[in-house]
Structure formats: structure tokens, C-alpha cells
Amino acid sequence: MFSISIVNGKISVEFNEKQKNVRNKGCSLLTFPSDYTVIDLETTGTDPRFDDIIEIACIKYRDNKEVDCFQSLVKPDGGANIPSFITELTGITNEMLSTAPNLNEIADKVWEFINGEIIVGHNVNFDINFLYDWFWANKNLELSNDYVDTLRLSRWILPEMSHHRLVDLCEHYSIDTTHHRAVDDCKSTQLVLQKLKIDAETNNITFSKSGKGSQLDLREIRGDESLFKEDHPFYNKNCVFTGALERFTRKDAAQLVCNIGGICENGVTKKTNFLIVGDFDYSANIKDGKSSKLKKAEQLILAGQDLQIISENTFYTMLEDAISNS
């Protein structure tokens, strides 16, 4: 998970690629821009390291009106070999990709289309991470655009909703659309953005710089004892979160931990057993790419404490059974 060494008399903790915050992305904005580009990708899976982009769509808006659109299917470099689940979900087949360009053939057009734009998307970190990693690895370009995530906005503006998927928001706002094709999802996301803006203005909702949940006390969350899993690594262990999670609000993630029988705390202490590290892009008080919680956890590990630092992806892997049964 990490290695510890002494460099020039100082203790150094080196994390592997899963734990390092290696992307120099732009800022996540809690705002409603009038000029922006909505993006959406269809992929063969969820991990940019192992999965491929198979469709990309970008729609440019000026004063909230569509002015340009770019869309293309994308043939993976290793050839079209789409999992049957993805074909069923998106309707994209291996035959459709057999004559499509690979990403390298359209990369310049994509970059020109989105360069300098505020990017809008739903759970947009997913899309940005795929594009960021590809452009950095193949073109030595950093996708440092600022971005607006309608998933993040909806959690703030519509906290009463149980789920904030794009399909849930379209149903909530009576938006009729076809999902899991890139252009359709771009258009749905833009409509959701406008509906969220109306709700925010109607209800006088404002956004603080620190982001939602700064006053949340995780110690008050109690789990459902009927769901406890005594053989789970989180059972009766103290868990702390740092950074913003992409798939859940911190409160929802903490509830999952507590439903297993874990204990959630607000800060890292000598009792902490797990520190779950999310995305630091949402935070304004990060120094040297690390939060104060992460720095303290590293110090406690070096002092011999039984404490594990895990990435958000590892956290979800460990929770997989609990999530599927919740």
C-alpha cells in the first residue's frame, strides 16, 4: 500500500498509484455558468487504467444555448471487445466500433473543442479522469479545466432525494430522454443544470467555499444492528474520511460503515483504524496535496499505530457486499 523511507534524515511515506493524488485537475465549481461545454463518455468500465472510452460527446453552450456539438464513437486501441453488459446498457456493439476512429485520430479535435472551457457533466470526475489520463499519457497535456458537477449540485440542492443519478434527476424534473448514449446524456445534463439553477434561486440556496457537510458530525450516525457484519474489516473499527467522495456524500458513506458495525469519527486520533481518502479537488485548505488528516495519519502509522490509509476505490471494494445488500 505504501513504503516508508528516510530521506536526508526525514521520514518519507510513498504511496502507490492507487493512493497518490496524481491528477492536476482544475477546480470544482459550485456555480451556474452561462458559457460552458457539457461532456459525457461511454466506456467499457469504470477504471481509466484498465478500461477504454468507446464514445465521446461534447456540446458547447453560450448563454445557455447550444452553439456547437462534437460526437464520435471510439474504437479501443486493442480492438473492439465490449463486454455484453456494456452493449446491453448503451446499445453500442463491437460491429459499430469496428469502423470507428481510435482516440488518437480524434484527440486533436476533442482538445480543441474543450480547451479553455468550463466543463459540465454529471459525476463529471469520472469523465475528466478518463480524458485527463489519456491526454497526459499520450499527448503530455494536462486537462486542467475548471468544472461543474451536476451530481454535486443536486446533492446540495435536493438533499431529500435518496439517489442523485442522472436518471433520478430526469425523473424528478420530468425530463424525457434516452440514457447511456453520450449526446443524449449531455443534453439531459444541461437541462438538469438549468432546473437545479431555478430551484437554487427559488429557495435562496447559496454555496459556501468549504462545501456541503462541513458541520456534519459523523459521531452521531448510528447503524442498523440487524445489518452488522462481525467478520468485516470495518466492524468495531474507527473510520475517518478526508477529501470529497465521488460516488456518495460523506454522510451516506458513513452510514454504510455504521451499518456494518463500524464507528465513524470526525478527525484522526490514536483510536483511528481506517482513513478513507477521497478527492482533494473540492477542498480549499489543502497544502502540498495532503489534508491535515492525511498528514496526521501518516505520523501515527510511523509511530506504530494500527491504521490503514485506503483510497476511495479500495473503500468501495471493501464495502461491495454491504452496498449490494443495503
Short mmCIF file of C-alpha atoms in Angstrom, two decimals:
data_model
loop_
_atom_site.label_atom_id
_atom_site.label_comp_id
_atom_site.label_asym_id
_atom_site.label_seq_id
_atom_site.Cartn_x
_atom_site.Cartn_y
_atom_site.Cartn_z
CA MET A 1 0.00 0.00 0.00
CA PHE A 2 2.86 2.38 0.79
CA SER A 3 6.55 2.38 1.63
CA ILE A 4 8.37 4.23 4.38
CA SER A 5 11.91 5.53 3.98
CA ILE A 6 14.28 8.08 5.47
CA VAL A 7 15.48 10.77 3.03
CA ASN A 8 18.05 13.32 4.23
CA GLY A 9 17.21 12.49 7.81
CA LYS A 10 13.45 12.96 7.29
CA ILE A 11 10.78 10.27 7.25
CA SER A 12 9.07 9.90 3.86
CA VAL A 13 5.86 7.98 3.10
CA GLU A 14 5.48 6.95 -0.56
CA PHE A 15 2.02 5.83 -1.70
CA ASN A 16 1.37 3.59 -4.67
CA GLU A 17 -0.51 4.80 -7.74
CA LYS A 18 -3.90 3.96 -6.26
CA GLN A 19 -3.31 6.27 -3.32
CA LYS A 20 -1.48 9.18 -4.88
CA ASN A 21 -3.43 12.24 -5.94
CA VAL A 22 -1.60 12.49 -9.25
CA ARG A 23 -4.03 14.48 -11.38
CA ASN A 24 -3.53 18.23 -11.53
CA LYS A 25 -7.14 18.92 -12.44
CA GLY A 26 -8.95 22.25 -12.36
CA CYS A 27 -11.29 23.44 -9.61
CA SER A 28 -14.73 22.05 -8.89
CA LEU A 29 -17.14 25.00 -9.05
CA LEU A 30 -20.40 25.38 -7.17
CA THR A 31 -21.94 27.79 -9.64
CA PHE A 32 -24.18 28.05 -12.69
CA PRO A 33 -22.13 29.32 -15.65
CA SER A 34 -23.80 30.61 -18.81
CA ASP A 35 -20.90 29.65 -21.12
CA TYR A 36 -19.64 26.06 -20.85
CA THR A 37 -19.23 22.70 -22.55
CA VAL A 38 -21.10 19.62 -21.39
CA ILE A 39 -19.23 16.33 -21.82
CA ASP A 40 -20.16 12.69 -21.48
CA LEU A 41 -18.29 9.47 -22.17
CA GLU A 42 -19.36 5.90 -22.63
CA THR A 43 -16.68 3.44 -21.51
CA THR A 44 -16.08 -0.29 -21.14
CA GLY A 45 -15.77 0.07 -17.35
CA THR A 46 -15.05 2.46 -14.50
CA ASP A 47 -11.25 2.45 -14.18
CA PRO A 48 -9.18 4.63 -16.56
CA ARG A 49 -6.18 2.33 -16.01
CA PHE A 50 -7.87 -0.74 -17.47
CA ASP A 51 -10.96 0.38 -19.38
CA ASP A 52 -11.50 2.20 -22.66
CA ILE A 53 -13.55 5.11 -23.98
CA ILE A 54 -16.00 3.90 -26.64
CA GLU A 55 -17.98 7.11 -27.22
CA ILE A 56 -17.43 10.78 -26.54
CA ALA A 57 -19.81 13.72 -26.87
CA CYS A 58 -19.23 17.41 -26.16
CA ILE A 59 -21.89 20.11 -26.56
CA LYS A 60 -20.85 23.76 -26.34
CA TYR A 61 -23.24 26.33 -24.86
CA ARG A 62 -23.14 30.11 -24.98
CA ASP A 63 -25.66 31.99 -22.84
CA ASN A 64 -27.11 28.52 -22.13
CA LYS A 65 -27.86 27.96 -25.82
CA GLU A 66 -26.27 25.17 -27.86
CA VAL A 67 -23.82 26.52 -30.42
CA ASP A 68 -21.68 23.51 -31.37
CA CYS A 69 -21.50 19.76 -30.91
CA PHE A 70 -18.85 17.07 -31.30
CA GLN A 71 -19.66 13.36 -31.09
CA SER A 72 -17.84 10.20 -32.10
CA LEU A 73 -17.74 6.52 -31.37
CA VAL A 74 -14.23 5.43 -30.39
CA LYS A 75 -12.54 2.14 -31.23
CA PRO A 76 -10.25 0.97 -28.39
CA ASP A 77 -6.59 0.62 -29.37
CA GLY A 78 -6.69 -3.10 -28.71
CA GLY A 79 -9.73 -3.53 -30.95
CA ALA A 80 -13.43 -3.70 -30.20
CA ASN A 81 -14.18 -6.17 -27.43
CA ILE A 82 -17.08 -4.70 -25.49
CA PRO A 83 -18.47 -6.60 -22.51
CA SER A 84 -22.03 -7.79 -23.17
CA PHE A 85 -23.24 -5.79 -20.17
CA ILE A 86 -21.96 -2.55 -21.73
CA THR A 87 -23.60 -3.38 -25.06
CA GLU A 88 -26.89 -4.05 -23.29
CA LEU A 89 -26.56 -0.83 -21.31
CA THR A 90 -25.54 1.51 -24.14
CA GLY A 91 -26.59 -0.21 -27.33
CA ILE A 92 -23.02 0.14 -28.64
CA THR A 93 -21.81 -3.05 -30.33
CA ASN A 94 -18.45 -4.36 -31.48
CA GLU A 95 -19.65 -4.01 -35.07
CA MET A 96 -20.41 -0.31 -34.53
CA LEU A 97 -16.88 0.27 -33.25
CA SER A 98 -15.13 -1.74 -35.94
CA THR A 99 -15.10 1.22 -38.33
CA ALA A 100 -14.87 3.98 -35.69
CA PRO A 101 -11.69 6.07 -35.26
CA ASN A 102 -9.44 5.42 -32.30
CA LEU A 103 -8.98 8.18 -29.76
CA ASN A 104 -5.65 9.25 -31.16
CA GLU A 105 -7.30 10.06 -34.50
CA ILE A 106 -9.83 12.46 -32.95
CA ALA A 107 -7.82 13.68 -29.94
CA ASP A 108 -6.82 16.99 -31.53
CA LYS A 109 -10.46 17.79 -32.33
CA VAL A 110 -11.55 16.90 -28.80
CA TRP A 111 -8.81 19.01 -27.24
CA GLU A 112 -9.59 21.98 -29.46
CA PHE A 113 -13.29 21.68 -28.63
CA ILE A 114 -12.89 21.62 -24.83
CA ASN A 115 -9.67 23.58 -24.29
CA GLY A 116 -10.29 26.57 -22.03
CA GLU A 117 -13.94 25.65 -21.46
CA ILE A 118 -15.71 25.27 -18.13
CA ILE A 119 -16.67 21.61 -18.28
CA VAL A 120 -20.11 20.50 -17.07
CA GLY A 121 -21.10 16.89 -16.51
CA HIS A 122 -22.94 14.54 -14.19
CA ASN A 123 -20.47 12.76 -11.92
CA VAL A 124 -18.05 14.58 -14.18
CA ASN A 125 -14.91 13.46 -12.33
CA PHE A 126 -15.46 10.08 -13.97
CA ASP A 127 -15.30 11.59 -17.46
CA ILE A 128 -12.50 14.03 -16.66
CA ASN A 129 -10.33 11.31 -15.14
CA PHE A 130 -10.56 9.17 -18.30
CA LEU A 131 -9.72 12.14 -20.55
CA TYR A 132 -7.05 13.51 -18.22
CA ASP A 133 -5.18 10.23 -18.04
CA TRP A 134 -5.31 9.67 -21.80
CA PHE A 135 -4.16 13.18 -22.76
CA TRP A 136 -1.40 13.15 -20.17
CA ALA A 137 -0.11 9.71 -21.20
CA ASN A 138 -0.40 10.21 -24.96
CA LYS A 139 -0.10 13.96 -25.59
CA ASN A 140 1.68 15.22 -22.47
CA LEU A 141 -1.26 17.61 -21.96
CA GLU A 142 -2.98 18.32 -18.64
CA LEU A 143 -6.76 18.72 -18.71
CA SER A 144 -6.86 21.46 -16.09
CA ASN A 145 -10.28 22.92 -16.96
CA ASP A 146 -12.47 24.07 -14.07
CA TYR A 147 -15.66 22.03 -13.93
CA VAL A 148 -19.23 21.92 -12.60
CA ASP A 149 -20.63 18.60 -11.40
CA THR A 150 -24.44 18.42 -11.51
CA LEU A 151 -24.24 15.41 -9.17
CA ARG A 152 -22.57 17.55 -6.53
CA LEU A 153 -25.02 20.43 -7.10
CA SER A 154 -28.03 18.12 -6.84
CA ARG A 155 -26.89 16.65 -3.53
CA TRP A 156 -26.73 20.17 -2.15
CA ILE A 157 -29.96 21.50 -3.67
CA LEU A 158 -32.08 18.32 -3.37
CA PRO A 159 -30.91 16.65 -0.13
CA GLU A 160 -34.29 14.98 0.32
CA MET A 161 -33.72 12.71 -2.69
CA SER A 162 -32.47 9.21 -1.89
CA HIS A 163 -30.46 8.92 -5.11
CA HIS A 164 -28.96 11.54 -7.40
CA ARG A 165 -28.22 9.61 -10.56
CA LEU A 166 -28.90 11.38 -13.83
CA VAL A 167 -31.91 9.13 -14.43
CA ASP A 168 -33.28 10.03 -10.98
CA LEU A 169 -32.95 13.76 -11.64
CA CYS A 170 -34.55 13.46 -15.08
CA GLU A 171 -37.47 11.64 -13.49
CA HIS A 172 -37.68 14.26 -10.73
CA TYR A 173 -37.78 17.10 -13.27
CA SER A 174 -39.93 15.19 -15.83
CA ILE A 175 -37.16 15.31 -18.45
CA ASP A 176 -37.83 12.80 -21.22
CA THR A 177 -34.61 11.38 -22.57
CA THR A 178 -32.70 8.27 -23.58
CA HIS A 179 -29.82 7.43 -21.24
CA HIS A 180 -26.41 5.81 -21.76
CA ARG A 181 -25.67 7.39 -25.10
CA ALA A 182 -23.27 10.28 -24.84
CA VAL A 183 -25.13 13.03 -26.74
CA ASP A 184 -28.43 12.25 -25.01
CA ASP A 185 -26.78 12.33 -21.59
CA CYS A 186 -25.11 15.66 -22.42
CA LYS A 187 -28.47 17.19 -23.30
CA SER A 188 -30.10 15.72 -20.18
CA THR A 189 -27.30 17.07 -18.00
CA GLN A 190 -27.72 20.57 -19.45
CA LEU A 191 -31.47 20.50 -18.76
CA VAL A 192 -30.84 19.27 -15.21
CA LEU A 193 -28.34 22.09 -14.70
CA GLN A 194 -31.00 24.67 -15.62
CA LYS A 195 -33.61 23.05 -13.38
CA LEU A 196 -31.17 22.99 -10.46
CA LYS A 197 -30.44 26.67 -11.04
CA ILE A 198 -34.14 27.51 -10.83
CA ASP A 199 -34.51 25.50 -7.62
CA ALA A 200 -31.45 27.17 -6.09
CA GLU A 201 -32.76 30.66 -6.93
CA THR A 202 -36.32 29.88 -5.82
CA ASN A 203 -35.19 28.51 -2.46
CA ASN A 204 -32.41 31.10 -1.91
CA ILE A 205 -29.75 28.39 -1.75
CA THR A 206 -26.20 29.69 -1.58
CA PHE A 207 -22.91 27.82 -1.61
CA SER A 208 -20.07 28.20 0.87
CA LYS A 209 -16.44 27.89 -0.24
CA SER A 210 -15.81 24.95 2.04
CA GLY A 211 -18.65 22.93 0.53
CA LYS A 212 -21.53 20.94 1.89
CA GLY A 213 -21.18 18.89 5.04
CA SER A 214 -18.63 21.00 6.92
CA GLN A 215 -20.85 20.90 10.04
CA LEU A 216 -21.70 17.20 9.78
CA ASP A 217 -20.96 15.24 12.97
CA LEU A 218 -20.30 11.66 11.90
CA ARG A 219 -20.19 10.52 15.52
CA GLU A 220 -23.98 10.92 15.69
CA ILE A 221 -24.63 8.35 12.96
CA ARG A 222 -25.91 5.02 14.22
CA GLY A 223 -26.01 1.80 12.23
CA ASP A 224 -28.77 -0.77 11.82
CA GLU A 225 -27.67 -3.58 14.13
CA SER A 226 -29.56 -6.14 12.04
CA LEU A 227 -27.05 -5.45 9.22
CA PHE A 228 -23.88 -5.76 11.30
CA LYS A 229 -21.15 -7.99 9.83
CA GLU A 230 -18.84 -9.08 12.63
CA ASP A 231 -16.36 -10.61 10.17
CA HIS A 232 -15.98 -7.40 8.15
CA PRO A 233 -12.72 -5.40 8.49
CA PHE A 234 -14.68 -2.26 9.43
CA TYR A 235 -16.64 -3.94 12.24
CA ASN A 236 -15.99 -2.20 15.57
CA LYS A 237 -13.25 -0.14 13.92
CA ASN A 238 -12.90 3.64 13.87
CA CYS A 239 -13.17 5.13 10.37
CA VAL A 240 -12.44 8.69 9.24
CA PHE A 241 -12.95 10.37 5.85
CA THR A 242 -10.86 13.06 4.18
CA GLY A 243 -11.48 14.72 0.83
CA ALA A 244 -14.69 14.54 -1.22
CA LEU A 245 -16.11 11.20 -2.32
CA GLU A 246 -17.24 10.90 -5.94
CA ARG A 247 -19.97 8.28 -5.56
CA PHE A 248 -21.54 9.11 -2.19
CA THR A 249 -21.97 12.02 0.16
CA ARG A 250 -19.80 11.63 3.24
CA LYS A 251 -22.93 11.11 5.36
CA ASP A 252 -24.17 8.26 3.14
CA ALA A 253 -20.76 6.59 3.08
CA ALA A 254 -20.51 6.86 6.86
CA GLN A 255 -23.95 5.31 7.20
CA LEU A 256 -22.77 2.29 5.19
CA VAL A 257 -19.79 1.91 7.53
CA CYS A 258 -22.03 2.15 10.59
CA ASN A 259 -24.50 -0.37 9.15
CA ILE A 260 -21.66 -2.90 9.01
CA GLY A 261 -20.89 -2.15 12.65
CA GLY A 262 -18.10 0.33 12.16
CA ILE A 263 -17.62 3.57 14.07
CA CYS A 264 -17.23 6.90 12.28
CA GLU A 265 -15.23 9.80 13.69
CA ASN A 266 -14.72 13.38 12.51
CA GLY A 267 -10.97 13.54 12.95
CA VAL A 268 -7.91 11.30 13.05
CA THR A 269 -6.95 10.24 16.59
CA LYS A 270 -4.97 7.50 18.29
CA LYS A 271 -8.12 5.35 18.02
CA THR A 272 -8.43 5.64 14.22
CA ASN A 273 -8.13 2.37 12.30
CA PHE A 274 -9.02 3.45 8.74
CA LEU A 275 -8.63 6.74 6.88
CA ILE A 276 -10.59 6.81 3.61
CA VAL A 277 -9.05 9.28 1.16
CA GLY A 278 -11.32 10.96 -1.38
CA ASP A 279 -10.74 13.72 -3.93
CA PHE A 280 -8.96 16.82 -2.60
CA ASP A 281 -10.06 18.99 -5.54
CA TYR A 282 -13.15 20.14 -3.64
CA SER A 283 -11.19 21.46 -0.66
CA ALA A 284 -9.75 24.94 -0.28
CA ASN A 285 -7.37 24.20 2.61
CA ILE A 286 -5.12 21.53 1.10
CA LYS A 287 -1.38 22.04 1.33
CA ASP A 288 1.24 20.01 -0.53
CA GLY A 289 -1.51 17.79 -1.93
CA LYS A 290 -2.41 16.42 1.51
CA SER A 291 -5.07 17.22 4.09
CA SER A 292 -4.24 17.67 7.75
CA LYS A 293 -5.99 14.35 8.46
CA LEU A 294 -3.78 12.53 5.96
CA LYS A 295 -0.63 14.08 7.40
CA LYS A 296 -1.63 13.12 10.94
CA ALA A 297 -2.48 9.58 9.86
CA GLU A 298 0.96 9.19 8.29
CA GLN A 299 2.58 10.32 11.54
CA LEU A 300 0.54 7.85 13.59
CA ILE A 301 1.41 4.98 11.23
CA LEU A 302 5.09 5.80 11.59
CA ALA A 303 4.62 5.78 15.35
CA GLY A 304 3.31 2.22 15.15
CA GLN A 305 -0.46 2.73 15.19
CA ASP A 306 -2.68 0.06 13.61
CA LEU A 307 -4.07 2.45 11.00
CA GLN A 308 -4.64 1.88 7.28
CA ILE A 309 -4.93 4.62 4.66
CA ILE A 310 -7.16 3.46 1.80
CA SER A 311 -8.30 5.06 -1.44
CA GLU A 312 -11.94 5.66 -2.29
CA ASN A 313 -11.88 2.79 -4.80
CA THR A 314 -10.47 0.41 -2.20
CA PHE A 315 -13.13 1.58 0.24
CA TYR A 316 -15.89 0.67 -2.23
CA THR A 317 -14.30 -2.70 -2.92
CA MET A 318 -14.30 -3.46 0.81
CA LEU A 319 -17.93 -2.34 1.04
CA GLU A 320 -19.12 -4.19 -2.06
CA ASP A 321 -21.20 -6.79 -0.26
CA ALA A 322 -22.68 -4.24 2.13
CA ILE A 323 -23.61 -1.87 -0.70
CA SER A 324 -25.32 -4.60 -2.71
CA ASN A 325 -27.34 -5.69 0.33
CA SER A 326 -28.32 -2.21 1.54
#
